[in-house]
mmCIF file of C-alpha atoms in Angstrom:
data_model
loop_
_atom_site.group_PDB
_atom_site.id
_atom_site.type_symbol
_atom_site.label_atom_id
_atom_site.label_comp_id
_atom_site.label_asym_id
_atom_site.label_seq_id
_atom_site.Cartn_x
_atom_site.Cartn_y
_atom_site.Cartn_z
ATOM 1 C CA UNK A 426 26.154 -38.889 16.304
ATOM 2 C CA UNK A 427 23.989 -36.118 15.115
ATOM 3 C CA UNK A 428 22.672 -32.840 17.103
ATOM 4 C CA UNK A 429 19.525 -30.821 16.900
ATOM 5 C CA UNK A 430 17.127 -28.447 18.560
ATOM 6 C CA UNK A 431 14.495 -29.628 20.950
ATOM 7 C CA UNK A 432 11.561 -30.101 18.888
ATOM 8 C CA UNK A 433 8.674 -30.717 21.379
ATOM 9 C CA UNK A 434 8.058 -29.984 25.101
ATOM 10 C CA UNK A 435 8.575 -33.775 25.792
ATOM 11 C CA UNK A 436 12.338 -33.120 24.206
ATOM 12 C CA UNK A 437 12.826 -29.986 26.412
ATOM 13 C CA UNK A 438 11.912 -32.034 29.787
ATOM 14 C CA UNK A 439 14.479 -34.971 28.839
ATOM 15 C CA UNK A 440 17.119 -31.881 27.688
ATOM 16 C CA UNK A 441 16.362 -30.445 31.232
ATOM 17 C CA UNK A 442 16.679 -33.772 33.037
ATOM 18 C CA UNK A 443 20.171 -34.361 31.812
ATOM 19 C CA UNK A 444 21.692 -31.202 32.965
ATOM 20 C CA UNK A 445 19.665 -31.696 36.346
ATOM 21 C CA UNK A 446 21.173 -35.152 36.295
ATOM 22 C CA UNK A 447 24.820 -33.572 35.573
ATOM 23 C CA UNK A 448 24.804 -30.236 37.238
ATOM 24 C CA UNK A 449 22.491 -31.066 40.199
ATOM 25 C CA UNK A 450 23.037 -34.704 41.230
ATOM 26 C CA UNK A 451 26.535 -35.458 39.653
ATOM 27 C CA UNK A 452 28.606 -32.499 40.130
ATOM 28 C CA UNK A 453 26.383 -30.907 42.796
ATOM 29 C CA UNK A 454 27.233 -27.063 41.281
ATOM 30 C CA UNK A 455 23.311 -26.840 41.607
ATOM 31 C CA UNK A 456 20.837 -26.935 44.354
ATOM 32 C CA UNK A 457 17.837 -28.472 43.201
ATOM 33 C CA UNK A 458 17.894 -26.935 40.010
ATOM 34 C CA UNK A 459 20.339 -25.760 37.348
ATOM 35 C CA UNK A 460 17.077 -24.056 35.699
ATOM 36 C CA UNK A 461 17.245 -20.347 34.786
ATOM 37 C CA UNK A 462 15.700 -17.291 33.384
ATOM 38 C CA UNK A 463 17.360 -18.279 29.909
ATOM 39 C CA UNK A 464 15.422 -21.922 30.052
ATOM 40 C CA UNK A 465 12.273 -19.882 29.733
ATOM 41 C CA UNK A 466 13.122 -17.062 27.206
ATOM 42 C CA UNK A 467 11.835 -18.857 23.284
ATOM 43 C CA UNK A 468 15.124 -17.099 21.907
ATOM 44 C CA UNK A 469 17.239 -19.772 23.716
ATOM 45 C CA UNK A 470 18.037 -22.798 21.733
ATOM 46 C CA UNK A 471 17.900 -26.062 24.146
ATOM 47 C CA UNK A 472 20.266 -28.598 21.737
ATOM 48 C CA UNK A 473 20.172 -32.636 22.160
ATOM 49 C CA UNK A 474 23.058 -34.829 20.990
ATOM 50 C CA UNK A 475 21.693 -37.992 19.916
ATOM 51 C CA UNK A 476 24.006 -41.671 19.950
ATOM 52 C CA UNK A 477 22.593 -44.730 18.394
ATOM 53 C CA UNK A 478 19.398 -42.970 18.271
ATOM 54 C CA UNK A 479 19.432 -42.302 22.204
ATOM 55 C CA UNK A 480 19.339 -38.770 23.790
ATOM 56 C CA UNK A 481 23.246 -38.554 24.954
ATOM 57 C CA UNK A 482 23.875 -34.823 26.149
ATOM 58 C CA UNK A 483 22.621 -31.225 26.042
ATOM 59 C CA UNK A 484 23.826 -28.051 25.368
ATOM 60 C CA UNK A 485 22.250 -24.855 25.489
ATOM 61 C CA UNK A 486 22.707 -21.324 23.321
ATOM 62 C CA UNK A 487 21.753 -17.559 23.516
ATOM 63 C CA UNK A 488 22.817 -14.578 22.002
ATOM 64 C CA UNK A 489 23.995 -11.723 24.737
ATOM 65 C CA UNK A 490 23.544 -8.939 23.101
ATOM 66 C CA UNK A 491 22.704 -7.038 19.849
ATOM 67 C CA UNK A 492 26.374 -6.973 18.572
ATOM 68 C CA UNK A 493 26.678 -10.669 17.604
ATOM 69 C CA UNK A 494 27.926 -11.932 21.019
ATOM 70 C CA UNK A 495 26.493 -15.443 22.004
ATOM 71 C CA UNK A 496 26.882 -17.642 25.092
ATOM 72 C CA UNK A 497 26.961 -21.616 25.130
ATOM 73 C CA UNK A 498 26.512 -22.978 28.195
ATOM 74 C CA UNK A 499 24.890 -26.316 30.017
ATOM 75 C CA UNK A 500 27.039 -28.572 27.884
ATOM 76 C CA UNK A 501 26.223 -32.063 29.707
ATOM 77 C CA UNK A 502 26.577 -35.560 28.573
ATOM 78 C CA UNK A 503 25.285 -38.653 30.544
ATOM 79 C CA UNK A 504 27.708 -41.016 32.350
ATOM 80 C CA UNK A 505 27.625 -44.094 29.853
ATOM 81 C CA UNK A 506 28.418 -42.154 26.506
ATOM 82 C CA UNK A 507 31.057 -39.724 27.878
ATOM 83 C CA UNK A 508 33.478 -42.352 26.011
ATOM 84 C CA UNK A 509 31.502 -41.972 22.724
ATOM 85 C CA UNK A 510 32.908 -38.784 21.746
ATOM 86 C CA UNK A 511 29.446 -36.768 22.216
ATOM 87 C CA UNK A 512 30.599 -33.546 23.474
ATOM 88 C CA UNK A 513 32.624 -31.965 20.699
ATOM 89 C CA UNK A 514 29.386 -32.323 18.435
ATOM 90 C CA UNK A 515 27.793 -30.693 20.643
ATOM 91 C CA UNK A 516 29.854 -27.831 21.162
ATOM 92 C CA UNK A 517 30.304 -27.640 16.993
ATOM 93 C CA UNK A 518 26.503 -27.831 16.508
ATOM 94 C CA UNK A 519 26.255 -24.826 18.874
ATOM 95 C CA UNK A 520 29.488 -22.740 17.811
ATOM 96 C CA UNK A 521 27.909 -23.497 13.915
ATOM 97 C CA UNK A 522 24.246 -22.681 15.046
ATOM 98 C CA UNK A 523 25.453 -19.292 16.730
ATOM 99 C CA UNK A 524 27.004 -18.205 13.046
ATOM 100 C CA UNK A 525 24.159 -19.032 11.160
ATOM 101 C CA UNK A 526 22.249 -16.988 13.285
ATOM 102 C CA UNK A 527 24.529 -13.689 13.060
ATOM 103 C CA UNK A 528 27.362 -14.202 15.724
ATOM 104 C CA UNK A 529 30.375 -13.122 15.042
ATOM 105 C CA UNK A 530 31.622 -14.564 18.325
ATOM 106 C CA UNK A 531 30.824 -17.062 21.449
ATOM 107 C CA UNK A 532 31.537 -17.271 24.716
ATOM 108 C CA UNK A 533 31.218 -20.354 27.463
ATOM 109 C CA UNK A 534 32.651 -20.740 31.048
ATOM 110 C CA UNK A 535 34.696 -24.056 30.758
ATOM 111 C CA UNK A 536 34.883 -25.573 33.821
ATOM 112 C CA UNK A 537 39.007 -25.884 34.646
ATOM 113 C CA UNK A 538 39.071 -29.515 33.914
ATOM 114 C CA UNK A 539 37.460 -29.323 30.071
ATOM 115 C CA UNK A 540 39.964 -26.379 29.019
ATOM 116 C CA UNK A 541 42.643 -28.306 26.874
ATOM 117 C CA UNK A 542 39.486 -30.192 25.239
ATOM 118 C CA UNK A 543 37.860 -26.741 24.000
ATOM 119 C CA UNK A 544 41.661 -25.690 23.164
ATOM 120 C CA UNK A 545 41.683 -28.193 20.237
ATOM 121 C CA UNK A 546 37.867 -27.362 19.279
ATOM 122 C CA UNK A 547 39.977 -23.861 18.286
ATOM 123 C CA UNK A 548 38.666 -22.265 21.449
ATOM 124 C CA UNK A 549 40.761 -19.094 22.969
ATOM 125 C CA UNK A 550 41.517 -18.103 26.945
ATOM 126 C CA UNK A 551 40.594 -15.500 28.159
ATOM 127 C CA UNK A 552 42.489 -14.194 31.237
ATOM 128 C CA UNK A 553 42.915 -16.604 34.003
ATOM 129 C CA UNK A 554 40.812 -19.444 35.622
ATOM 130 C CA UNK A 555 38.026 -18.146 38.272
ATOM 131 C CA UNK A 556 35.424 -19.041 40.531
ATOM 132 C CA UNK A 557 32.085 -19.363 39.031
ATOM 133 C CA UNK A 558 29.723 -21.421 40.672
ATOM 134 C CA UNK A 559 31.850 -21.885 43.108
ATOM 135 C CA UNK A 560 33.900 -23.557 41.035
ATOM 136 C CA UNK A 561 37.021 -22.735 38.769
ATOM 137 C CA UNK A 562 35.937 -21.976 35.733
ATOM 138 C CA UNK A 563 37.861 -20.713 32.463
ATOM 139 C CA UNK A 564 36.403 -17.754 30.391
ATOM 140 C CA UNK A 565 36.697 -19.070 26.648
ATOM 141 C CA UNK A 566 35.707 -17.893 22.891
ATOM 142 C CA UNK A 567 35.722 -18.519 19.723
ATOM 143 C CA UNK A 568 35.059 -16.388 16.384
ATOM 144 C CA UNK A 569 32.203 -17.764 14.438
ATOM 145 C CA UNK A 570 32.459 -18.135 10.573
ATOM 146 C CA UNK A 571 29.708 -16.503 8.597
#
């Protein structure tokens, strides 16, 4: 298992097709699209997780603000290698990536069900679950090391 950036535009439509796959058709949070203002802007870092050499799952990074303050989001991984232990790469790749960049801290919206998973990834609660999406979702950081 090993994660990178998208290097090409051919990489960026397969990143995009597995979120659209997750977040549209799967879990229907998404009408047609999951695509955003962030999917456009270069500073945004589009991740892939690879497994056996195939594309497995996605995950995408920005930073917030000026002060250090990133946001992970659009963590997805496809159907047949949720087993394969592809998501907490993912997440590190992006929580490491963040730090190297200048963060001193990230931030995701966990949906409910994932919590206890980002718990052991050293991830922190923030207040209480709430709807976002129209889903429950659980506000989450972490500090990242320099």
């Amino acid at each position: 298992m090993h994660c990178r950036p998208v290097a090409t535009p051919a990489e960026l439509s397969v990143h995009l097709r597995i979120r659209e796959r997750v977040f549209v058709d799967e879990q229907a949070i998404f009408t047609g699209t999951d695509r955003d203002e962030r999917d456009a802007d270069p500073a945004t870092i589009h991740v892939l997780g690879f497994c056996d050499g195939e594309i497995a799952g996605t995950v995408r990074l920005y930073a917030l603000d000026e002060e250090g303050v990133w946001l992970g989001d659009r963590l997805a991984v496809l159907p047949a290698y949720r087993a394969r232990h592809v998501a907490a790469p993912l997440v590190r790749f992006a929580v490491r990536s963040a730090g190297e960049r200048g963060g001193r801290l990230m931030r995701a919206h966990v949906q409910v069900a994932n919590v206890r998973f980002f718990r052991r990834l050293g991830w922190i609660a923030l207040g209480g679950p709430a709807d976002y999406l129209g889903r429950p979702h659980q506000d989450m950081v972490i500090e990242l090391g320099v």
